[in-house]
């Protein structure tokens, strides 16, 4: 098991190098560079940009150097813990990501817990009460959750919370707390703002998981060991949670691989619409304006988390499901 | 439609919310001491003001915020901070009171389209008048700004400029010609920092010469006549001609040894050989006010400026907080130091819809950039119960939808067709401008060809009506004459090579009506047998197409109906081979026809002649040519944009009756103030 993990980690290092090159190149594939998008922005606002200013900016941002030089500068710095400076924000990439990381993780963990709680609870209920009124009700709700685009739901909830609770529009804090240091007031304020993204991102995620959970559990409940256990007089509750739920939760666990990067960049569209100070919108904007150091670092981070997440889910599955074995059978191939 | 769905929804939800509007509330007619005063809105040197108004300003006063600091000994008194010759700004409506922070939202990173106007101290200013705006035409009246006086020699090749005496940087250090010398000799002429000189500084193909005459007076000398220099200079922020040398020399290798800067350079990731990049990163070239923002300028709070407000903190990434500059050089007619508002607060939003919701919920005091005309009814409906007024002010662009044409496209079949004036006339005549006006501009504006607005110096009767009538009969007749016959189904016309006559409109989201406008134009052009494909492209892709001469028609806004808009009116940006020919002085590109070459000649006159009359004649000629040769097709003139401002804000309301552009209003932000809360 340990050697397997080390082997996987070694692959990861190679993979990351390849990803860093690909992402750096792909970000620069669209015509133009960060400057051309910046200049277009200025021109759209009617501010003419003199060629002299463009040349000076090129020099300032190092865009007059070849891509290879830019790449090695970035990677070289990374080995020393310097991820470069964002062109858009003119700030170190590590600062930009760092200051958003806490709120991002708080928001996404809250969403994740919310998602799993309702998905597993409703999934179990729907499976055990198949074709009941409540099952149909949840099914309809689930499909609505899947079908409504997140941005739309975000706008509706934002208006609803504003009209009903007088919550400020957008962001995770009211204006008076936005720049305040952390304290009770700010915590409470955050708790009031958190439900909106939680519900929006949670519903769409939960809707899918409910179906998966319900389907898998229904399969299990029809199996003979369940019937046997029931005939032996096991209580319904114990019967349900001892094996079928554990087995049915399997497909849910195998998605953990995507959960980890999701913790960082999850709900980007919702976060954009809600103007949340999280990482998702940061990545979106960095890609749009070809801010290659910021976008490259974020993509690298997400790739890293995906790889680790997959590893973790593989290990979890082994631990939860005795049917999965690590050793290769000699008779295979 | 996808864009409109959430929008409709918001309208629905908001109007269903508590307190749906039942009454309509009329915006009160602005009143005040200065409204009918001819001096209203103008700026004067102190002595000129006293002479012209017959009053004297005997003492100065300042905001309580600053007065407190004076009492605590943190600041010198207001009379010591103000220049000896402060600039008197006469309010638009009435004298103001101090205090309050102005809140607004922006969704741009590393740039600010509001501060660009609200917080820019200019070398020379333009008198607020309808139809003129900085970075549009500059022929409006010049008034003093940071420079208290200016003069030019007879052939307009030498300009003598004088810095306001006693003017101080925001850290209290006096501004002198050393700051000008540093800007020109040590920065502008330093190839490590400025690889190529800006156009103005190499006018006549020789670098501009700077002569320092005394501590406050300097002369700029060009190798040939540059009659447009002063008009062009209106609206330049101070950094174009002066930089706080006492502050920036610590980053300049001529004044500070590289070894002493080394640790700082390393902190920003530069090696010793990267001095030029380092210096630029520290803001050593200065930035227009829109780009002079936290992040773009490191340690921005320490960077001395001349602007009305100073950056103090950045509570969240993208949010800015600004506070009044204690050394700002303007006063009101009672001697109160401006600005009236204590500060500005920007909130970063990531989406236009969030901005709209913030307006509706009263969480912003001012929005006028990128506010869409299509949202005007939404704002108007909620005006009564909310805390804002919304007024339609003329867009500085004058035309929010024009169709610039490529007159020499690469396509060999289309090339003679686009070059044929009859074809371009047919395109223009086939447009039902009234329908465009109703559908895209809510009935605002008037159908017109791209032409100067009435009242401007280049206006002539008829320019705006040239080929601007909706006349499909004439359009068809012209196309028939060209030998473009209908196909057998009488649906489309046939090109000389036997294929269906097809043109393409490529657009990107420069102007909100670009997409729907292009779609409408397509249906009108199809009516006269021209098959039209509409294609939305990425901005970078568009310029790539244009560089390869693959573009045909595009949808854009005008940069103002002015002859010195060299993108559309005074040039052929969309006909790349011609522009190339002009830029390389005939070495590359394709030689334009005689009439088009004359545009370039007129443009030279516009730049160089010292005579205003000749300049205006040249401008008129350029528009006459556009009316005749139609390299841009105009649609609707005088289109407004919504200007949203807090009901508590004063000295803005009169803008509507004076027909000012929103940016003109924003340029006068120093005299805005909050009325006392009721």
Tab-separated table of C-alpha atoms in Angstrom, chain B residues 80-388:
chain	number	residue	atom	x	y	z
B	80	UNK	CA	-0.351	77.785	3.859
B	81	UNK	CA	-1.483	74.702	1.967
B	82	UNK	CA	-3.280	76.470	-0.859
B	83	UNK	CA	-1.224	77.934	-3.715
B	84	UNK	CA	-0.697	81.707	-3.793
B	85	UNK	CA	-2.956	81.710	-6.787
B	86	UNK	CA	-5.671	79.108	-6.167
B	87	UNK	CA	-8.044	78.177	-8.937
B	88	UNK	CA	-11.575	79.385	-8.252
B	89	UNK	CA	-14.177	76.904	-9.423
B	90	UNK	CA	-17.670	78.339	-9.610
B	91	UNK	CA	-20.235	75.659	-8.629
B	92	UNK	CA	-22.826	74.541	-11.146
B	93	UNK	CA	-25.751	75.295	-8.851
B	94	UNK	CA	-24.827	76.400	-5.336
B	95	UNK	CA	-22.178	76.524	-2.650
B	96	UNK	CA	-21.661	73.190	-1.010
B	97	UNK	CA	-21.068	71.788	2.439
B	98	UNK	CA	-18.268	69.486	3.450
B	99	UNK	CA	-18.445	65.797	4.216
B	100	UNK	CA	-19.498	62.363	3.132
B	101	UNK	CA	-18.060	59.564	1.059
B	102	UNK	CA	-19.289	58.856	-2.432
B	103	UNK	CA	-19.913	55.152	-3.104
B	104	UNK	CA	-19.804	53.578	-6.551
B	105	UNK	CA	-19.195	50.151	-8.058
B	106	UNK	CA	-16.829	49.100	-10.824
B	107	UNK	CA	-16.107	45.752	-12.439
B	108	UNK	CA	-12.698	46.369	-13.929
B	109	UNK	CA	-9.500	45.135	-12.291
B	110	UNK	CA	-6.438	47.353	-12.336
B	111	UNK	CA	-8.300	50.250	-13.914
B	112	UNK	CA	-11.108	52.526	-12.884
B	113	UNK	CA	-13.437	54.185	-15.379
B	114	UNK	CA	-14.851	56.443	-12.656
B	115	UNK	CA	-11.633	57.729	-11.123
B	116	UNK	CA	-10.514	58.410	-14.672
B	117	UNK	CA	-12.869	61.390	-14.547
B	118	UNK	CA	-13.662	62.000	-10.880
B	119	UNK	CA	-10.099	62.116	-9.681
B	120	UNK	CA	-8.006	63.666	-12.378
B	121	UNK	CA	-6.204	66.981	-11.925
B	122	UNK	CA	-5.498	68.306	-15.381
B	123	UNK	CA	-2.787	70.574	-16.771
B	124	UNK	CA	-5.359	72.616	-18.620
B	125	UNK	CA	-9.094	72.215	-18.393
B	126	UNK	CA	-11.931	72.425	-20.799
B	127	UNK	CA	-14.835	74.685	-20.001
B	128	UNK	CA	-17.948	72.495	-19.517
B	129	UNK	CA	-20.061	72.990	-22.613
B	130	UNK	CA	-22.508	70.776	-24.432
B	131	UNK	CA	-21.010	68.753	-27.268
B	132	UNK	CA	-17.389	69.027	-26.164
B	133	UNK	CA	-15.561	66.578	-23.960
B	134	UNK	CA	-11.977	65.729	-23.333
B	135	UNK	CA	-10.598	63.047	-25.602
B	136	UNK	CA	-13.189	64.096	-28.109
B	137	UNK	CA	-12.878	67.377	-29.856
B	138	UNK	CA	-10.784	69.829	-27.979
B	139	UNK	CA	-11.756	73.038	-29.651
B	140	UNK	CA	-13.884	74.101	-26.670
B	141	UNK	CA	-12.649	76.959	-24.515
B	142	UNK	CA	-9.481	76.316	-22.563
B	143	UNK	CA	-9.381	77.282	-18.923
B	144	UNK	CA	-6.502	77.137	-16.467
B	145	UNK	CA	-5.795	74.053	-14.391
B	146	UNK	CA	-2.471	73.076	-12.925
B	147	UNK	CA	-0.929	75.483	-15.415
B	148	UNK	CA	-1.996	79.022	-14.619
B	149	UNK	CA	-1.045	80.430	-17.998
B	150	UNK	CA	-0.052	79.322	-21.444
B	151	UNK	CA	0.962	81.017	-24.679
B	152	UNK	CA	2.283	80.085	-28.085
B	153	UNK	CA	4.380	81.773	-30.744
B	154	UNK	CA	3.007	82.840	-34.104
B	155	UNK	CA	3.540	79.611	-36.029
B	156	UNK	CA	2.558	77.445	-33.058
B	157	UNK	CA	5.902	75.684	-32.781
B	158	UNK	CA	6.852	76.962	-29.334
B	159	UNK	CA	4.697	76.939	-26.206
B	160	UNK	CA	5.398	78.734	-22.944
B	161	UNK	CA	3.654	77.232	-19.933
B	162	UNK	CA	3.567	78.361	-16.334
B	163	UNK	CA	2.938	76.198	-13.259
B	164	UNK	CA	0.474	77.626	-10.738
B	165	UNK	CA	2.585	79.545	-8.279
B	166	UNK	CA	2.734	78.043	-4.817
B	167	UNK	CA	1.238	74.747	-6.006
B	168	UNK	CA	2.175	71.803	-3.760
B	169	UNK	CA	2.246	68.045	-4.112
B	170	UNK	CA	-0.048	66.129	-1.768
B	171	UNK	CA	2.856	65.740	0.689
B	172	UNK	CA	3.322	69.507	0.879
B	173	UNK	CA	6.448	69.772	-1.303
B	174	UNK	CA	6.254	72.632	-3.838
B	175	UNK	CA	5.837	71.799	-7.535
B	176	UNK	CA	8.575	73.395	-9.646
B	177	UNK	CA	10.080	73.138	-13.110
B	178	UNK	CA	12.513	70.590	-11.670
B	179	UNK	CA	9.547	68.198	-11.704
B	180	UNK	CA	9.028	69.034	-15.387
B	181	UNK	CA	12.714	68.662	-16.222
B	182	UNK	CA	12.810	65.317	-14.434
B	183	UNK	CA	9.717	64.145	-16.337
B	184	UNK	CA	11.078	65.091	-19.746
B	185	UNK	CA	14.834	64.658	-19.515
B	186	UNK	CA	15.221	61.823	-17.021
B	187	UNK	CA	12.097	59.807	-17.807
B	188	UNK	CA	10.698	60.592	-21.246
B	189	UNK	CA	14.118	60.679	-22.917
B	190	UNK	CA	15.357	57.613	-21.021
B	191	UNK	CA	15.227	54.706	-23.472
B	192	UNK	CA	15.292	52.148	-20.635
B	193	UNK	CA	11.945	53.485	-19.501
B	194	UNK	CA	10.331	54.848	-22.674
B	195	UNK	CA	11.395	52.696	-25.649
B	196	UNK	CA	9.742	54.977	-28.201
B	197	UNK	CA	8.616	58.544	-27.707
B	198	UNK	CA	4.895	59.266	-27.720
B	199	UNK	CA	3.584	60.906	-30.852
B	200	UNK	CA	3.378	64.419	-29.402
B	201	UNK	CA	6.996	64.356	-28.234
B	202	UNK	CA	8.337	63.520	-31.691
B	203	UNK	CA	6.145	65.906	-33.619
B	204	UNK	CA	7.913	66.857	-36.831
B	205	UNK	CA	10.100	63.758	-36.465
B	206	UNK	CA	12.413	65.402	-33.949
B	207	UNK	CA	12.243	65.074	-30.178
B	208	UNK	CA	10.568	67.994	-28.443
B	209	UNK	CA	12.947	70.474	-26.797
B	210	UNK	CA	12.419	71.600	-23.221
B	211	UNK	CA	13.757	74.925	-21.970
B	212	UNK	CA	13.421	75.763	-18.304
B	213	UNK	CA	12.888	79.517	-18.008
B	214	UNK	CA	12.562	79.870	-14.247
B	215	UNK	CA	11.331	77.940	-11.232
B	216	UNK	CA	7.783	77.893	-12.583
B	217	UNK	CA	7.976	78.656	-16.311
B	218	UNK	CA	9.059	76.352	-19.116
B	219	UNK	CA	8.982	76.242	-22.876
B	220	UNK	CA	8.277	73.321	-25.201
B	221	UNK	CA	9.684	73.726	-28.698
B	222	UNK	CA	8.728	71.594	-31.681
B	223	UNK	CA	10.514	71.403	-35.021
B	224	UNK	CA	7.351	72.329	-36.904
B	225	UNK	CA	3.980	73.960	-36.356
B	226	UNK	CA	1.780	72.068	-33.902
B	227	UNK	CA	-1.448	74.045	-33.772
B	228	UNK	CA	-3.338	71.185	-32.140
B	229	UNK	CA	-0.902	70.924	-29.232
B	230	UNK	CA	-2.838	73.015	-26.707
B	231	UNK	CA	-6.274	71.669	-27.730
B	232	UNK	CA	-4.798	68.168	-27.563
B	233	UNK	CA	-3.293	68.855	-24.163
B	234	UNK	CA	-6.628	69.693	-22.574
B	235	UNK	CA	-7.439	66.902	-20.248
B	236	UNK	CA	-3.869	65.658	-19.871
B	237	UNK	CA	-3.289	64.636	-16.318
B	238	UNK	CA	-0.304	66.310	-14.632
B	239	UNK	CA	1.924	63.231	-14.965
B	240	UNK	CA	2.289	63.834	-18.703
B	241	UNK	CA	4.461	66.883	-18.034
B	242	UNK	CA	5.494	66.694	-14.382
B	243	UNK	CA	6.303	63.991	-11.868
B	244	UNK	CA	7.120	64.247	-8.142
B	245	UNK	CA	10.889	64.177	-8.693
B	246	UNK	CA	11.631	64.319	-4.951
B	247	UNK	CA	9.770	61.037	-4.526
B	248	UNK	CA	10.702	59.173	-7.708
B	249	UNK	CA	14.424	59.921	-7.693
B	250	UNK	CA	14.844	57.225	-5.048
B	251	UNK	CA	13.950	54.688	-7.758
B	252	UNK	CA	15.957	56.321	-10.553
B	253	UNK	CA	19.419	54.999	-11.272
B	254	UNK	CA	20.728	58.466	-12.172
B	255	UNK	CA	20.060	59.564	-8.604
B	256	UNK	CA	20.234	56.392	-6.531
B	257	UNK	CA	22.909	53.737	-6.868
B	258	UNK	CA	21.571	50.404	-8.104
B	259	UNK	CA	23.222	48.785	-5.076
B	260	UNK	CA	20.984	50.842	-2.778
B	261	UNK	CA	17.862	49.779	-4.669
B	262	UNK	CA	18.879	46.156	-4.878
B	263	UNK	CA	16.821	44.762	-2.035
B	264	UNK	CA	13.732	46.613	-3.216
B	265	UNK	CA	14.310	45.419	-6.788
B	266	UNK	CA	14.602	41.858	-5.572
B	267	UNK	CA	11.395	42.154	-3.650
B	268	UNK	CA	9.635	42.878	-6.941
B	269	UNK	CA	11.456	40.036	-8.676
B	270	UNK	CA	13.975	42.096	-10.668
B	271	UNK	CA	17.688	41.606	-11.129
B	272	UNK	CA	20.165	44.470	-11.426
B	273	UNK	CA	19.940	44.486	-15.202
B	274	UNK	CA	16.170	45.017	-15.023
B	275	UNK	CA	16.278	48.604	-13.788
B	276	UNK	CA	13.932	49.938	-16.519
B	277	UNK	CA	11.240	47.385	-15.673
B	278	UNK	CA	11.669	48.067	-11.970
B	279	UNK	CA	11.348	51.809	-12.435
B	280	UNK	CA	8.167	51.380	-14.485
B	281	UNK	CA	6.743	49.009	-11.881
B	282	UNK	CA	7.218	51.626	-9.187
B	283	UNK	CA	4.950	53.941	-11.190
B	284	UNK	CA	7.883	56.002	-12.411
B	285	UNK	CA	6.176	56.985	-15.623
B	286	UNK	CA	2.998	58.056	-13.884
B	287	UNK	CA	-0.402	56.799	-14.941
B	288	UNK	CA	-3.630	58.374	-16.084
B	289	UNK	CA	-6.043	58.609	-13.143
B	290	UNK	CA	-7.904	55.497	-14.315
B	291	UNK	CA	-4.752	53.422	-14.033
B	292	UNK	CA	-3.369	55.203	-10.978
B	293	UNK	CA	-4.855	52.631	-8.624
B	294	UNK	CA	-3.634	50.381	-5.803
B	295	UNK	CA	-1.734	47.455	-7.200
B	296	UNK	CA	-0.724	49.227	-10.378
B	297	UNK	CA	1.178	51.716	-8.249
B	298	UNK	CA	3.014	50.109	-5.308
B	299	UNK	CA	2.721	51.976	-2.028
B	300	UNK	CA	0.246	54.319	-3.656
B	301	UNK	CA	-0.470	56.150	-0.410
B	302	UNK	CA	3.072	57.509	-0.381
B	303	UNK	CA	3.074	58.606	-4.034
B	304	UNK	CA	2.567	62.403	-4.146
B	305	UNK	CA	-0.147	63.561	-6.542
B	306	UNK	CA	-2.090	66.706	-7.419
B	307	UNK	CA	-5.487	65.003	-7.666
B	308	UNK	CA	-8.516	65.965	-5.539
B	309	UNK	CA	-8.566	62.659	-3.633
B	310	UNK	CA	-5.761	60.352	-2.504
B	311	UNK	CA	-5.790	56.574	-2.240
B	312	UNK	CA	-5.569	55.567	1.409
B	313	UNK	CA	-6.497	51.892	1.729
B	314	UNK	CA	-7.724	48.911	-0.210
B	315	UNK	CA	-9.945	46.993	2.233
B	316	UNK	CA	-10.550	44.100	-0.156
B	317	UNK	CA	-8.910	43.281	-3.462
B	318	UNK	CA	-10.467	45.627	-6.009
B	319	UNK	CA	-12.123	47.911	-3.427
B	320	UNK	CA	-10.616	51.373	-3.049
B	321	UNK	CA	-10.936	54.040	-0.383
B	322	UNK	CA	-9.858	57.589	-1.189
B	323	UNK	CA	-9.637	60.641	1.040
B	324	UNK	CA	-9.387	64.335	0.222
B	325	UNK	CA	-6.037	65.844	-0.746
B	326	UNK	CA	-5.208	68.511	1.877
B	327	UNK	CA	-3.133	70.429	-0.698
B	328	UNK	CA	-5.708	70.499	-3.515
B	329	UNK	CA	-5.473	73.781	-5.396
B	330	UNK	CA	-9.128	74.649	-6.080
B	331	UNK	CA	-11.467	76.764	-3.980
B	332	UNK	CA	-15.078	77.839	-4.336
B	333	UNK	CA	-16.153	81.515	-4.654
B	334	UNK	CA	-16.338	81.821	-0.853
B	335	UNK	CA	-12.779	80.617	-0.376
B	336	UNK	CA	-13.713	77.098	0.783
B	337	UNK	CA	-11.103	74.585	-0.304
B	338	UNK	CA	-12.447	71.940	-2.656
B	339	UNK	CA	-13.415	69.127	-2.957
B	340	UNK	CA	-16.545	69.142	-0.837
B	341	UNK	CA	-16.775	65.353	-0.578
B	342	UNK	CA	-14.477	63.834	2.043
B	343	UNK	CA	-13.822	60.660	0.124
B	344	UNK	CA	-14.620	58.151	-2.569
B	345	UNK	CA	-15.339	54.466	-2.024
B	346	UNK	CA	-15.257	51.927	-4.797
B	347	UNK	CA	-16.794	48.481	-4.419
B	348	UNK	CA	-15.645	45.864	-6.847
B	349	UNK	CA	-18.444	43.814	-8.363
B	350	UNK	CA	-17.932	41.061	-10.853
B	351	UNK	CA	-21.079	41.387	-12.844
B	352	UNK	CA	-23.270	44.003	-14.503
B	353	UNK	CA	-26.439	42.486	-13.014
B	354	UNK	CA	-25.034	42.875	-9.499
B	355	UNK	CA	-24.332	46.504	-10.289
B	356	UNK	CA	-27.942	46.935	-11.396
B	357	UNK	CA	-29.182	45.348	-8.177
B	358	UNK	CA	-26.890	47.608	-6.147
B	359	UNK	CA	-28.369	50.625	-7.893
B	360	UNK	CA	-31.919	49.443	-7.214
B	361	UNK	CA	-31.181	48.704	-3.572
B	362	UNK	CA	-29.559	52.108	-3.082
B	363	UNK	CA	-26.107	50.751	-2.234
B	364	UNK	CA	-24.366	53.132	-4.608
B	365	UNK	CA	-24.365	56.915	-5.012
B	366	UNK	CA	-23.209	57.159	-8.595
B	367	UNK	CA	-23.180	54.992	-11.719
B	368	UNK	CA	-22.704	56.195	-15.253
B	369	UNK	CA	-20.097	53.986	-16.920
B	370	UNK	CA	-21.362	50.939	-18.804
B	371	UNK	CA	-24.892	51.542	-17.559
B	372	UNK	CA	-27.056	50.332	-20.404
B	373	UNK	CA	-29.783	52.314	-22.043
B	374	UNK	CA	-31.814	49.099	-22.152
B	375	UNK	CA	-31.889	49.196	-18.337
B	376	UNK	CA	-33.185	52.756	-18.292
B	377	UNK	CA	-36.877	51.743	-17.887
B	378	UNK	CA	-35.913	49.465	-14.982
B	379	UNK	CA	-34.193	52.307	-13.158
B	380	UNK	CA	-36.911	54.795	-14.002
B	381	UNK	CA	-39.631	52.495	-12.673
B	382	UNK	CA	-37.865	52.140	-9.328
B	383	UNK	CA	-36.664	55.740	-9.078
B	384	UNK	CA	-39.475	56.977	-6.853
B	385	UNK	CA	-39.030	54.453	-4.067
B	386	UNK	CA	-35.242	54.322	-4.264
B	387	UNK	CA	-32.600	56.810	-3.259
B	388	UNK	CA	-31.372	57.740	-6.736
